[in-house]
Each structure stands twice: as structure tokens, then as C-alpha cells.
Coordinates of C-alpha atoms and ligand atoms in Angstrom, one line a residue:
M42 CA -0.1 -0.1 -0.2
A43 CA 2.8 2.2 1.0
A44 CA 4.2 1.9 -2.6
F45 CA 1.2 3.7 -4.0
H46 CA 1.3 6.9 -1.8
P47 CA 2.9 9.6 -3.7
R48 CA 5.8 10.2 -1.3
N49 CA 7.0 7.0 -2.1
W50 CA 6.8 7.6 -6.3
S51 CA 10.1 7.8 -8.3
L52 CA 11.4 11.2 -9.2
Q53 CA 10.8 10.1 -13.0
K54 CA 7.2 9.3 -12.0
R55 CA 6.4 12.7 -10.1
L56 CA 8.3 14.5 -12.9
S57 CA 6.4 12.7 -15.6
L58 CA 3.0 13.3 -14.2
L59 CA 3.5 16.7 -12.9
L60 CA 4.6 17.9 -16.7
A61 CA 1.6 15.7 -18.0
G62 CA -0.8 17.4 -15.6
C63 CA 0.7 20.9 -16.5
F64 CA 0.2 20.1 -20.3
I65 CA -3.5 18.8 -19.8
I66 CA -4.5 21.8 -17.7
I67 CA -3.0 24.4 -20.2
T68 CA -4.6 22.4 -23.0
V69 CA -8.0 22.3 -21.6
L70 CA -8.0 26.0 -20.4
S71 CA -6.7 27.1 -23.9
A72 CA -9.6 25.1 -25.6
I73 CA -12.3 26.7 -23.4
L74 CA -10.7 30.2 -23.8
V75 CA -10.5 29.7 -27.4
K76 CA -13.8 28.2 -27.7
A77 CA -15.1 31.2 -25.6
Y78 CA -13.7 33.7 -27.7
F79 CA -14.1 32.7 -31.2
E80 CA -17.6 31.7 -30.6
N81 CA -18.3 35.2 -29.1
E82 CA -16.5 36.9 -31.8
Y83 CA -18.3 34.8 -34.6
R84 CA -21.8 35.3 -33.0
S85 CA -21.3 39.2 -33.0
L86 CA -20.0 39.1 -36.6
F87 CA -22.9 37.2 -37.6
L88 CA -25.5 39.1 -35.8
K89 CA -23.9 42.4 -37.3
R90 CA -24.2 40.7 -41.0
E91 CA -27.9 40.1 -40.1
Q92 CA -28.5 43.3 -39.0
E93 CA -27.4 44.9 -42.1
Q94 CA -29.5 42.4 -44.1
I95 CA -32.4 43.2 -42.2
R96 CA -31.9 47.0 -42.7
L97 CA -31.9 46.5 -46.3
V98 CA -35.0 44.8 -46.3
V99 CA -36.8 47.5 -44.5
Q100 CA -35.2 49.9 -46.9
R101 CA -36.6 48.0 -50.0
I102 CA -40.2 47.6 -48.4
E103 CA -40.2 51.3 -47.4
Q104 CA -38.8 52.5 -51.0
N105 CA -41.8 50.3 -52.4
L106 CA -44.4 51.9 -50.4
E107 CA -43.1 55.2 -51.2
T108 CA -43.1 54.6 -55.1
R109 CA -46.4 53.5 -54.9
L110 CA -47.9 56.4 -52.7
R111 CA -46.0 59.0 -55.4
W112 CA -48.0 56.9 -58.1
V113 CA -51.4 57.3 -56.2
E114 CA -50.8 61.1 -55.7
A115 CA -49.6 62.0 -59.4
H116 CA -52.7 60.3 -60.3
A117 CA -55.0 61.8 -58.0
D118 CA -53.8 65.2 -59.1
R119 CA -54.9 64.4 -62.8
L120 CA -58.7 63.7 -61.7
A121 CA -59.9 67.2 -61.3
D122 CA -60.0 70.4 -63.0
V123 CA -61.3 74.0 -62.4
E124 CA -65.0 72.6 -62.3
G125 CA -63.9 70.1 -59.5
L126 CA -63.8 66.4 -60.2
L127 CA -63.9 65.1 -64.0
P128 CA -66.6 63.7 -65.1
L129 CA -67.2 59.8 -64.1
A130 CA -66.8 58.6 -67.5
S131 CA -63.5 60.2 -67.9
I132 CA -62.5 59.2 -64.6
R133 CA -63.5 55.5 -65.4
E134 CA -61.3 55.7 -68.4
H135 CA -58.5 57.2 -66.8
L136 CA -58.5 54.6 -63.7
K137 CA -58.8 51.6 -66.4
A138 CA -55.7 53.0 -68.3
A139 CA -54.0 53.6 -65.1
Q140 CA -54.6 50.3 -63.3
V141 CA -53.0 48.3 -66.0
G142 CA -49.7 47.4 -65.1
S143 CA -50.0 49.8 -61.8
G144 CA -49.2 46.7 -59.2
F145 CA -52.5 47.8 -57.6
S146 CA -55.1 45.4 -57.5
D147 CA -57.9 47.9 -56.8
L148 CA -58.7 51.7 -57.5
S149 CA -61.5 53.9 -56.5
V150 CA -62.3 57.3 -56.1
M151 CA -64.3 58.6 -53.2
N152 CA -66.3 61.8 -52.6
P153 CA -65.2 64.2 -49.7
E154 CA -67.4 62.2 -47.5
G155 CA -65.7 59.0 -48.0
V156 CA -68.5 57.3 -50.3
V157 CA -67.1 55.3 -53.3
L158 CA -68.3 56.8 -56.4
I159 CA -66.5 54.6 -58.9
D160 CA -64.3 51.7 -58.6
Q161 CA -62.0 49.7 -61.0
P162 CA -62.5 46.8 -61.4
V163 CA -66.1 47.2 -60.6
F164 CA -66.7 45.2 -57.3
P165 CA -70.9 44.7 -57.6
G166 CA -72.4 46.8 -54.8
R167 CA -69.2 48.9 -53.8
V168 CA -70.3 51.9 -55.5
G169 CA -72.3 54.1 -53.1
T170 CA -70.7 52.4 -49.8
D171 CA -69.2 54.9 -47.4
Y172 CA -65.7 53.9 -46.3
S173 CA -65.3 56.8 -43.7
F174 CA -65.4 54.3 -40.9
R175 CA -62.0 53.2 -42.1
S176 CA -59.7 55.6 -39.8
F177 CA -57.2 55.8 -42.6
I178 CA -59.7 57.2 -44.8
S179 CA -61.2 59.7 -42.4
R180 CA -57.7 60.7 -41.5
S181 CA -56.7 61.4 -45.3
L182 CA -60.1 63.6 -45.7
T183 CA -59.7 65.6 -42.3
E184 CA -55.9 66.3 -42.5
K185 CA -56.1 66.4 -46.4
T186 CA -52.8 64.3 -46.7
S187 CA -52.0 61.1 -48.3
V188 CA -52.2 58.1 -46.0
I189 CA -51.1 54.5 -46.1
S190 CA -53.1 51.9 -44.0
S191 CA -51.7 49.2 -41.9
L192 CA -52.5 45.7 -43.2
L193 CA -56.4 45.0 -43.5
I194 CA -58.6 42.5 -44.6
G195 CA -60.9 43.8 -47.3
A196 CA -64.2 44.3 -46.0
K197 CA -65.8 42.8 -49.2
T198 CA -63.1 41.0 -50.8
R199 CA -61.7 39.5 -47.4
R200 CA -58.3 40.0 -49.0
P201 CA -55.1 40.7 -47.1
M202 CA -54.1 44.2 -48.6
Y203 CA -52.8 47.7 -47.7
V204 CA -54.7 50.9 -48.9
M205 CA -53.3 54.2 -49.9
A206 CA -55.7 57.1 -50.0
A207 CA -54.5 60.5 -51.6
P208 CA -56.8 63.7 -51.6
I209 CA -58.2 65.0 -55.0
F210 CA -58.2 68.9 -55.2
D211 CA -59.5 71.2 -57.9
E212 CA -57.6 73.8 -58.9
R213 CA -58.8 76.4 -56.2
E214 CA -57.3 73.6 -54.1
E215 CA -60.6 72.6 -52.5
L216 CA -61.0 68.8 -51.4
V217 CA -63.3 67.2 -54.0
G218 CA -62.7 63.6 -53.7
L219 CA -60.0 60.9 -52.7
L220 CA -58.2 58.4 -54.9
V221 CA -58.0 55.1 -52.9
A222 CA -55.4 52.2 -54.1
S223 CA -55.6 48.9 -52.7
T224 CA -52.5 46.4 -53.0
D225 CA -53.5 42.8 -52.7
L226 CA -50.7 41.0 -50.9
R227 CA -51.2 37.9 -52.6
E228 CA -50.1 39.7 -55.8
E229 CA -47.3 41.7 -54.2
A230 CA -44.2 40.1 -55.9
L231 CA -41.8 42.0 -53.5
F232 CA -42.4 40.1 -50.3
K233 CA -42.4 36.8 -52.2
R234 CA -38.9 37.8 -53.7
L235 CA -37.7 38.9 -50.2
G236 CA -38.6 35.4 -48.9
E237 CA -36.6 33.5 -51.8
E238 CA -33.9 35.9 -51.6
M239 CA -33.4 35.3 -47.7
Q240 CA -33.6 31.7 -47.9
D241 CA -29.9 30.6 -47.2
Q242 CA -28.8 27.7 -45.2
D243 CA -27.9 29.5 -41.9
S244 CA -30.8 31.9 -41.3
R245 CA -34.3 32.7 -42.4
L246 CA -36.3 35.8 -43.0
L247 CA -39.7 36.6 -41.5
V248 CA -41.8 39.5 -41.9
L249 CA -44.8 39.3 -39.3
D250 CA -47.8 41.1 -38.8
P251 CA -48.5 40.9 -35.0
I252 CA -51.9 42.8 -35.3
N253 CA -53.6 40.7 -37.8
R254 CA -51.2 37.6 -36.9
L255 CA -50.2 37.4 -40.4
Y256 CA -46.7 36.1 -42.0
I257 CA -46.4 38.8 -44.6
A258 CA -43.0 37.2 -45.9
S259 CA -41.2 34.3 -45.4
S260 CA -38.2 32.1 -46.4
N261 CA -40.6 29.2 -46.1
P262 CA -42.9 29.8 -48.9
D263 CA -45.6 27.7 -47.3
Q264 CA -46.0 30.2 -44.8
V265 CA -46.3 33.4 -46.9
L266 CA -49.8 35.2 -46.0
Q267 CA -50.9 32.3 -43.8
P268 CA -52.0 33.2 -40.2
L269 CA -49.6 33.0 -37.3
P270 CA -50.1 29.9 -35.3
E271 CA -52.3 30.5 -32.1
P272 CA -50.5 32.1 -29.1
G273 CA -48.8 29.1 -27.1
A274 CA -48.8 26.7 -30.0
E275 CA -45.1 28.0 -31.0
P276 CA -43.2 29.5 -27.9
L277 CA -40.3 30.5 -29.8
L278 CA -42.7 32.7 -32.1
D279 CA -44.3 34.1 -29.2
R280 CA -41.2 35.1 -27.5
L281 CA -39.7 36.5 -30.8
L282 CA -42.8 39.0 -31.0
D283 CA -42.1 40.1 -27.3
S284 CA -38.3 40.4 -27.8
T285 CA -36.1 43.5 -28.0
S286 CA -34.0 44.1 -31.2
R287 CA -31.2 41.2 -30.9
G288 CA -30.4 38.2 -29.0
T289 CA -30.7 34.3 -28.3
L290 CA -33.9 32.4 -27.6
E291 CA -34.5 28.7 -26.6
D292 CA -37.3 26.7 -28.3
E293 CA -39.2 24.1 -26.5
Q294 CA -36.7 21.4 -27.4
G295 CA -34.0 23.4 -25.7
E296 CA -32.4 24.4 -28.8
A297 CA -30.8 27.8 -29.2
W298 CA -31.8 30.7 -31.7
I299 CA -30.1 33.7 -32.7
F300 CA -32.3 36.3 -33.9
V301 CA -32.4 40.2 -35.0
N302 CA -35.6 42.1 -35.7
E303 CA -36.8 45.4 -36.6
Y304 CA -40.3 47.0 -36.1
M305 CA -41.4 48.7 -39.2
E306 CA -43.7 51.9 -39.2
P307 CA -46.5 52.4 -40.8
M308 CA -47.5 48.7 -41.5
H309 CA -46.6 47.8 -37.7
W310 CA -44.5 44.8 -39.0
L311 CA -41.8 42.8 -37.4
V312 CA -39.0 41.8 -39.8
V313 CA -36.8 39.0 -38.3
K314 CA -33.8 37.2 -39.2
L315 CA -33.7 34.0 -37.2
A316 CA -30.8 31.2 -37.4
S317 CA -30.1 28.3 -35.2
E318 CA -27.0 28.9 -33.2
R319 CA -26.0 25.2 -33.5
A320 CA -25.7 26.0 -37.5
V321 CA -24.0 29.3 -37.1
L322 CA -21.3 28.3 -34.8
M323 CA -21.0 24.9 -36.7
P324 CA -17.8 26.1 -38.6
V325 CA -16.4 27.6 -35.6
R326 CA -16.6 24.6 -33.8
N327 CA -15.5 22.3 -36.0
L328 CA -12.5 24.6 -36.6
I329 CA -12.0 24.1 -32.5
S330 CA -12.5 20.5 -32.3
Q331 CA -9.7 20.0 -35.1
Y332 CA -7.6 22.4 -32.9
L333 CA -8.3 20.2 -29.7
L334 CA -7.6 17.2 -31.9
L335 CA -4.2 18.6 -33.1
T336 CA -3.3 19.9 -29.5
L337 CA -4.3 16.3 -28.3
L338 CA -1.9 14.9 -30.8
M339 CA 1.0 17.2 -29.7
L340 CA 0.2 16.4 -26.1
V341 CA 0.9 12.7 -26.7
I342 CA 4.1 13.4 -28.7
M343 CA 5.3 15.9 -25.8
G344 CA 4.3 13.7 -23.0
C345 CA 6.3 10.9 -24.6
L346 CA 9.3 13.2 -25.3
T347 CA 8.9 14.5 -21.8
I348 CA 9.0 10.9 -20.1
Y349 CA 12.2 10.3 -22.3
L350 CA 13.9 13.4 -21.5
V351 CA 13.3 12.8 -17.5
H352 CA 14.3 9.5 -18.1
Y353 CA 17.5 10.2 -20.0
L354 CA 18.3 13.1 -17.4
L355 CA 18.1 10.8 -14.6
R356 CA 19.8 7.9 -15.8
P357 CA 23.4 9.0 -14.1
V358 CA 21.4 8.9 -10.8
R359 CA 20.0 5.4 -11.4
Q360 CA 23.3 4.0 -12.5
A361 CA 24.9 5.8 -9.3
I362 CA 22.2 4.1 -7.0
A363 CA 22.9 0.7 -8.6
Q364 CA 26.5 1.3 -8.3
I365 CA 26.0 2.2 -4.4
N366 CA 23.7 -1.0 -4.0
T367 CA 26.3 -3.2 -5.5
A368 CA 29.2 -2.0 -3.4
V369 CA 26.8 -2.3 -0.1
N370 CA 25.6 -5.6 -0.9
Q371 CA 28.7 -7.3 -2.1
G372 CA 31.1 -5.3 0.5
G373 CA 33.5 -4.0 -2.1
G374 CA 35.1 -0.5 -2.7
L375 CA 33.0 2.2 -4.7
Q376 CA 34.4 2.9 -8.2
P377 CA 34.2 6.7 -8.7
F378 CA 31.0 7.6 -10.8
A379 CA 31.5 8.4 -14.5
I380 CA 30.5 12.0 -15.1
Q381 CA 29.3 13.1 -18.5
R382 CA 27.3 16.2 -17.6
Q383 CA 28.0 19.4 -16.0
D384 CA 24.4 20.0 -14.8
E385 CA 23.1 19.8 -11.2
I386 CA 23.2 16.0 -11.4
G387 CA 26.6 15.8 -12.7
Q388 CA 27.7 18.3 -10.3
L389 CA 26.2 16.0 -7.6
L390 CA 27.7 12.9 -8.5
Q391 CA 31.3 15.0 -8.6
A392 CA 30.4 16.3 -5.1
F393 CA 29.6 12.5 -4.3
N394 CA 33.0 11.5 -5.7
A395 CA 35.0 14.2 -3.7
L396 CA 33.2 13.1 -0.4
E397 CA 33.8 9.4 -1.3
Q398 CA 37.7 10.5 -1.7
M399 CA 37.6 12.3 1.5
R400 CA 36.0 9.2 3.3
D401 CA 39.0 7.0 1.7
R402 CA 41.6 9.6 3.0
Q403 CA 40.0 9.5 6.5
D404 CA 40.0 5.9 6.6
R405 CA 43.7 5.7 5.6
M406 CA 44.6 8.1 8.1
K407 CA 42.6 6.6 10.9
E408 CA 44.6 3.3 10.0
E409 CA 47.7 5.1 9.8
F410 CA 47.1 7.1 13.0
I411 CA 45.9 3.6 14.8
S412 CA 49.4 2.1 13.6
L413 CA 51.5 4.8 14.4
V414 CA 49.9 5.2 17.9
S415 CA 50.5 1.6 18.6
H416 CA 53.8 1.6 17.5
E417 CA 54.7 4.6 19.5
L418 CA 53.0 3.2 22.5
R419 CA 54.9 -0.5 21.8
T420 CA 58.2 0.9 21.8
P421 CA 58.4 2.3 25.6
L422 CA 56.2 -0.5 26.9
T423 CA 58.7 -2.9 25.3
S424 CA 61.3 -1.1 27.0
I425 CA 59.7 -1.0 30.1
Q426 CA 58.7 -4.9 29.9
G427 CA 62.5 -5.6 29.2
S428 CA 63.7 -3.7 32.3
L429 CA 61.1 -5.2 34.6
S430 CA 61.8 -8.9 33.1
L431 CA 65.3 -8.3 33.9
L432 CA 64.7 -6.9 37.2
T433 CA 62.6 -9.7 38.5
S434 CA 64.7 -12.7 36.5
A435 CA 68.2 -12.0 36.6
Q436 CA 70.6 -11.3 39.4
L437 CA 71.6 -7.9 38.6
G438 CA 74.1 -5.9 40.7
E439 CA 73.1 -2.5 42.3
P440 CA 74.5 -0.4 39.4
E441 CA 72.4 -2.5 36.7
R442 CA 69.2 -2.4 39.0
E443 CA 69.4 1.1 38.7
E444 CA 70.1 1.6 35.4
M445 CA 67.0 -0.7 34.5
L446 CA 64.8 1.3 37.0
S447 CA 65.8 4.7 35.3
I448 CA 65.2 3.0 31.7
A449 CA 61.4 1.9 33.0
E450 CA 61.1 5.4 34.5
R451 CA 62.1 7.1 31.4
N452 CA 59.7 5.3 29.3
T453 CA 57.0 5.4 31.7
G454 CA 57.4 9.3 31.4
R455 CA 57.4 9.1 27.7
L456 CA 54.6 6.8 27.6
L457 CA 52.5 9.4 29.9
A458 CA 53.8 12.5 27.6
L459 CA 52.2 10.4 24.7
V460 CA 49.1 9.9 26.2
N461 CA 48.5 13.6 27.3
D462 CA 49.6 14.5 23.8
L463 CA 47.0 12.2 22.7
L464 CA 44.2 13.2 25.0
D465 CA 45.0 17.0 23.7
L466 CA 44.8 15.8 20.1
A467 CA 41.3 14.2 21.0
S468 CA 40.0 17.3 22.6
L469 CA 41.1 19.4 20.0
A470 CA 39.2 17.3 17.1
R471 CA 36.3 17.2 19.3
G472 CA 36.3 21.0 20.1
S473 CA 36.2 20.4 23.6
L474 CA 39.2 21.5 24.8
R475 CA 38.7 24.0 27.6
L476 CA 40.6 26.9 27.6
E477 CA 40.7 29.8 30.3
M478 CA 41.3 32.9 28.2
R479 CA 42.7 35.6 30.2
Q480 CA 43.9 39.0 29.2
Q481 CA 47.9 38.9 30.7
S482 CA 51.3 40.5 30.3
L483 CA 53.2 38.2 28.1
K484 CA 56.7 38.7 29.7
P485 CA 56.0 36.8 32.7
I486 CA 55.1 33.6 31.1
L487 CA 58.3 33.9 28.8
D488 CA 60.8 34.8 31.3
E489 CA 59.2 31.3 33.2
V490 CA 59.8 29.0 30.3
L491 CA 63.1 30.5 29.8
C492 CA 64.0 29.8 33.4
D493 CA 62.8 26.2 33.1
F494 CA 64.8 25.3 30.1
S495 CA 68.0 27.0 31.1
P496 CA 69.2 23.8 32.7
Q497 CA 68.8 22.0 29.4
A498 CA 70.4 24.7 27.4
K499 CA 73.4 24.8 29.9
A500 CA 73.8 21.5 29.8
K501 CA 74.4 21.9 25.8
Q502 CA 76.0 25.3 26.3
I503 CA 73.5 27.3 24.3
E504 CA 72.9 30.6 25.4
L505 CA 69.2 31.5 25.6
D506 CA 67.9 35.2 25.6
L507 CA 64.8 37.1 25.2
E508 CA 64.0 40.6 23.1
M509 CA 61.2 42.4 23.4
A510 CA 59.8 45.2 21.1
A511 CA 57.8 46.5 24.6
E512 CA 58.2 45.9 28.1
D513 CA 54.5 45.1 29.0
I514 CA 52.7 43.4 26.0
Q515 CA 49.3 42.3 26.8
V516 CA 47.6 39.3 25.2
K517 CA 44.3 37.3 25.9
V518 CA 45.6 33.6 26.3
D519 CA 45.2 30.7 28.4
Y520 CA 48.4 30.9 30.6
A521 CA 49.3 27.1 30.8
R522 CA 48.5 26.1 27.1
L523 CA 50.7 29.3 26.0
Q524 CA 53.3 27.7 28.1
Q525 CA 52.9 24.3 26.7
V526 CA 53.4 25.9 23.2
M527 CA 56.6 27.7 24.0
N528 CA 57.8 24.7 25.9
N529 CA 57.4 22.6 22.6
L530 CA 58.9 25.2 20.4
L531 CA 61.9 25.8 23.0
S532 CA 62.3 22.1 23.2
N533 CA 62.5 21.7 19.4
A534 CA 65.1 24.4 19.2
V535 CA 67.4 23.4 22.0
K536 CA 66.8 19.9 20.9
F537 CA 68.0 20.2 17.2
S538 CA 70.6 22.8 17.8
P539 CA 74.5 21.9 18.3
E540 CA 76.2 22.8 21.2
G541 CA 77.6 26.1 22.0
T542 CA 75.1 28.0 19.4
R543 CA 72.3 30.5 20.5
V544 CA 68.5 30.1 20.7
S545 CA 66.6 33.4 21.2
I546 CA 62.9 34.3 21.9
Q547 CA 62.0 37.6 20.1
V548 CA 58.9 39.4 20.4
S549 CA 57.5 42.1 18.0
T550 CA 54.5 44.0 17.4
D551 CA 52.5 44.6 14.2
K552 CA 50.7 48.3 15.1
D553 CA 48.1 47.3 17.8
E554 CA 46.7 44.3 16.0
W555 CA 49.3 41.3 16.5
V556 CA 52.1 40.2 18.8
R557 CA 54.6 38.0 17.0
I558 CA 56.5 35.8 19.3
S559 CA 59.5 34.0 17.2
V560 CA 61.9 31.3 18.5
K561 CA 64.8 31.2 16.3
D562 CA 68.0 28.5 16.6
E563 CA 71.1 28.1 14.8
G564 CA 70.4 24.4 14.2
E565 CA 70.2 21.8 11.6
G566 CA 67.2 23.5 10.0
I567 CA 64.4 21.7 8.4
P568 CA 65.0 19.5 5.2
L569 CA 63.3 21.4 2.2
G570 CA 61.5 18.1 1.2
F571 CA 59.9 17.8 4.6
Q572 CA 59.0 21.4 5.2
S573 CA 55.1 20.9 3.9
R574 CA 54.6 18.0 6.2
V575 CA 56.1 19.9 9.5
F576 CA 53.0 20.2 11.2
E577 CA 51.3 16.6 10.4
R578 CA 50.7 14.3 13.1
F579 CA 53.7 12.0 14.2
A580 CA 55.6 13.7 11.2
Q581 CA 59.6 13.8 11.6
A582 CA 62.3 14.9 9.4
D583 CA 64.2 11.8 10.1
A584 CA 63.1 8.7 11.1
S585 CA 66.1 8.2 13.5
D586 CA 64.9 11.6 15.1
R587 CA 62.9 9.5 17.6
R588 CA 66.0 7.4 18.8
R589 CA 68.3 10.4 18.6
H590 CA 66.3 13.2 20.0
G591 CA 63.3 11.4 21.4
G592 CA 59.9 12.9 20.8
T593 CA 56.5 11.5 18.9
G594 CA 56.1 14.0 16.0
L595 CA 52.7 15.4 17.7
G596 CA 54.3 18.4 19.4
L597 CA 54.0 21.1 16.8
S598 CA 50.6 19.5 15.4
I599 CA 49.1 20.0 18.9
T600 CA 50.9 23.4 19.1
R601 CA 49.6 24.9 16.2
E602 CA 45.9 23.7 17.1
L603 CA 46.4 25.4 20.5
V604 CA 47.3 28.5 18.7
A605 CA 44.4 28.3 16.7
A606 CA 42.3 27.8 19.4
M607 CA 43.8 31.2 21.3
Q608 CA 42.7 32.9 18.0
G609 CA 46.4 32.8 16.7
R610 CA 48.1 31.7 13.9
M611 CA 51.6 29.8 13.3
G612 CA 54.2 29.6 10.6
F613 CA 57.9 28.9 10.3
S614 CA 60.9 29.7 8.2
S615 CA 63.8 27.5 7.9
L616 CA 66.7 26.9 5.4
P617 CA 68.9 23.5 6.1
H618 CA 72.2 23.9 8.1
Q619 CA 71.1 27.4 8.8
G620 CA 68.8 27.3 11.5
S621 CA 64.9 27.6 12.0
C622 CA 62.6 30.2 13.0
F623 CA 59.2 29.2 14.4
Y624 CA 56.5 32.0 15.3
L625 CA 53.3 32.4 16.3
E626 CA 50.9 35.7 16.0
L627 CA 48.4 36.4 19.0
P628 CA 46.0 39.3 18.8
R629 CA 47.1 42.1 21.0
Y630 CA 45.3 43.6 23.7
G631 CA 45.5 47.1 25.3
L632 CA 48.8 49.2 24.8
S633 CA 51.8 48.9 26.8
T634 CA 52.4 51.5 29.3
T635 CA 55.9 52.4 27.9
E636 CA 54.6 52.5 24.2
E637 CA 51.9 55.0 25.7
S638 CA 54.1 57.4 27.5
Ligands
ADP891 P1 59.0 15.8 18.2 O1 59.9 17.1 18.4 O2 58.3 15.5 19.2 O3 59.5 15.0 17.2 P2 57.3 18.0 16.5 O4 56.1 18.1 16.2 O5 57.7 19.0 17.7 O6 57.7 16.3 17.3 O7 58.2 18.1 15.7 C1 58.4 17.2 14.5 C2 59.2 17.5 13.7 O8 59.7 18.7 13.0 C3 60.7 16.8 14.4 O9 60.8 15.6 14.6 C4 61.9 17.5 13.5 O10 62.0 16.7 12.6 C5 61.3 18.8 13.0 N1 61.4 19.8 13.9 C6 60.8 20.5 14.8 N2 61.1 21.6 15.2 C7 62.6 22.0 14.4 C8 63.9 22.6 14.7 N3 63.8 23.8 15.5 N4 65.0 22.5 14.0 C9 65.1 21.3 13.0 N5 63.8 20.6 12.9 C10 62.8 20.6 13.8

């Protein structure tokens, strides 16, 4: 179960899933955005186009009405003279001739009271009928202007038509009659033409008369001049009749329709362009599906490439893991990792190689150290054991017994010194060496060390002296540890100097910052080949040093670490057979009184 936890997934799996997730999210989001943006753009472009078409349709209908009205007015002017209305016979002749090819189905002349005087063609019983009840007739008579009716159903003919009335004036500008011209919509070619012209795949045209509930024109020829369905029968149509200029409506099947409409005076008609949203947006949706398909394909290709890339990038890591596992299981050493790249993984493996080298070095040093320490311990122990065996087993005289005891004592001292050095080394390495740092004058410490060494120096006729740049130089040190450091340096200087030479301690200051204590001798010096190892543990220039001069080779290494622990630094200069100079520098505290005065 734990293997399925994301925490336990391999890096390759995680990276692949992460990248795949990112790709999918980006694709889905971009598809949603692209779809929304293009659909919106396309929809508004379509609506704009539809709006322009509707404008053209309305203009054509209005132009048609205008031309017809001008025709009626022109003919009304010809039906009167100075006397008033022309004689009926000549009006009849005029109407007969005028009607042919005029596009009007019906012409009639009324008297100023709205009663029909004459009609063309003759409709039995119409002459003598009073039409003043028609609002447009009475308006034309009272306002003495030309008027167009809204759509009406003929009182006698029952035909859908619209009527135009133009007043007839005599030459004194007196109203003498009314020329009335009706247009039978069934014979009106314009609406049929409009329906046919606007029949395209995407949208359809409707010219509706909401008052008379009639289709005036339609892209569907079966609907032309047919009554509109009863309210409630076609909800989409009901909503269209109630709607504002443009938008989207849903029919009862839930299909969306985009529409644009315009209201037309004076007929009170509604000109509508209607299109199924699905059909309109089909091209753009097809385009988006193609885009999605292409993106999906790219996604698969990129996914495969990504998995390969992640696999390739992590190959050195997998190889390194296998190499480490083999080394751990078979207990062999670890070969350095082959590094072919300088990226972060290459750098990690490089760091790993360096770490492994350091571990090897430390292992070797540990082994060397153990063997050196064992060796150092064995030499005095063997001497002690030899002396003690001789003392217990052999019949020795007094002088020999004393010599054996002094050998045992000297070697016990060496052992103790060695163990003390080792303990110091261990504390320094752990960082647990406790120092009692105190500000104090340097001179008393150096005087005491010189005093301790004077018997040894005297024995070798070596002259010891101390030169100080100032009397009272203050340093902050651990008293006993600085003595240990100076003891070691002086002991080496005396040890490696021939008889009758000079060993001097010189103290100089560098402004107010440092105090330099140098121990100079005129001894054999340090061979050039050994100089780089002087401070290494157990290092001695000559293997015979141990026998000739005693010592363990630990002194300088401990000395340097002690000086560092007291915030100081150490160095030396030496030329073979010309003596050596070991120095340490310590931070200076306060000013000497002599300097100040
Ligand atoms: P030890 O003196 O116990 O051998 P040190 O660490 O003090 O150990 O010194 C290491 C080695 O450095 C000495 O064995 C010697 O070879 C060399 N050395 C140190 N001081 C001097 C000196 N003043 N003159 C010549 N050689 C020196």
C-alpha cells in the first residue's frame, strides 16, 4: 500500500505526472478560452451581418411603399380640373388605363365624405358604400394628406391588403374627392422575392404582422400570407414577437436560436432574421475540434518526449544508485561515478566522488594513526617490559638495577607524555578543549619558560635570550597552554641545535593588532622536502630522530591547534643547516605603558 503513496513515487514518475498534468491543464484551459473567444466573436459578426440584411429589407419595403404612394398622388392630381372632379366617364377611362401594370389590385374614387363614386375593377355593390369608418380614410379626408393604411382584410373582398389614399384637389385647392388604391398582398411580388432571396442555409427571414397575426413574408414559401399559429402553439414565435432587437432564444426542444429584428412603421410589421445557433457556430466549432485534436496529438508526442527526457536526465542517478547498492551488498569499494554532464546531477555526482575520496583519505589516516599510535606505545612499553623482566629474573648488581629502573622510569614518562598528547589531540579534534582565556602580560610567561629551559640549555652550552619590542605587551591567552606551546618550540630549538649555539625568543608587534613571538635557533634546519609536513601528526624529518632526540612528532601539530584555539596563527621559516625560526602571532590587547608614554 505504501508503494502507492505519492511520497514513495520515483522522481521520474513525479516529474512525468507533473508535466503531463501541466500540459493537460494548459490544453483544456486554452481550449475553453479559444472556444469562448471565437464563438463570441463569430456570433457578434453574424449578428452584425444579419442586422445589415434586415436594414436592407426594411429599406426595400419602405422604398416600394414610397414609389406606390407617389404614383397614387400623381394620379389623384389628374382627376380634377377647375370645375371640380372630372366627369365620372372620363375618371373611369383614366382608372382603367392607369390600373394596367400599376401593381394595384384595386382603384376607387370617393367623394369628400368617403363614399365610393367609382371603382376599378368593378366590384358589385361597392359604389355607394361609405368607407369613412376606415380610420385611414377619415384621416386622409380631415388632414387632406396622403395616408397608407396598416394591413387590413378587405371588407368585401376578404383579401389581405394595404391601402393608400391620396386627396384630390380642384384648381382652387378645394378637396373634391379621394383616390384610393389597394395592394393585394397575394399579388405583391416584393414579399415573395424577399422570402426567396433570404433563403440561405444559416438563417431565415420572417416579416410578421403581429396585429393581424399573419406571415407577410417568409423564407418558407408555405407560410407566406398564412395566419400565425395561436399564442402558445409555438413558444419561440411568441418570444420573438415580445423580444427586443437582438439576442438568443431557446425553443421548446432546448435548441438555441440567434435572432435580430426590427419594427417597421407604418405597417406595424416585425422584420426578423432567425438562425439556429448550432448551425451558425458549426464552422467555428468544427475548427475548435480540429484544434483540440491537433493539440491532443501534440500532447501525446510531448508527453512521450518528456518521459524520455526525464528518463534520460535521471539515468546517471539510477546508475549511481545501482553502483552504490552493489558496493553495499557485495562489500566492495565504490568506484568513482562516471561524469558526462556538468548540470546539477553531474555536479551532485562530482560532489559525491569528492566525498567518497575524502572518506577514503580519512579511513587511511585513521588506519595510519592507529598503527602509528600502536607503534609509539609499543616502543616504550617494550623497554619497560624488558627492564622489569630483567629486574625480576636476573641477578643484577646495584648499578645495573638502577639503570633498569631509570630506563623503566624514562619510558613511563614518554608513555605519559604520549598519552597526554593524544588526549590533547582528541580534545582539540572534538573541539572540547577548555581554555581559560585571560588578558595578561606576555613577559612573565616567557620568563618562566626560559627559566625552565636554562638547565637543558646550559648542559649543551646553548645561550638563551629574550628580546621584547616593549616591556608590557598584553595578550589574551590561556596561561598554561601558551606555556605548553612555548615549551614545545623551545624544546625543539634546543633539541635540534648543536652545542655552543644561540636560541633566542623575539617578541615584536604589528601596530596594535598582532604580537609575534619567534623562536630562532642556529641548528640543523628543516630539510626542504619535509617542510610541507612539519605540522602533520607523527611527522619527523628523520626516522632516526625518534631514537636520537626522542619525541613523537605530535608536538607541532598540537602546538598549531592550540595557537588556533587562542585565535592566533603559526608559521615557520627554515633553511637546511642555517637554523629555523618558528613563530606564532596572537591578537594584541591594550597598549604597553612604555609605548603610551
Ligand atoms: P617531536 O619534536 O616530538 O618529534 P614535533 O612535532 O615537535 O615533534 O616536531 C616534528 C619534527 O619537526 C621534528 O621531529 C623535527 O624533525 C622537525 N623540527 C621541529 N622543530 C625543529 C627545529 N627547531 N629544528 C629542526 N627540526 C625541527
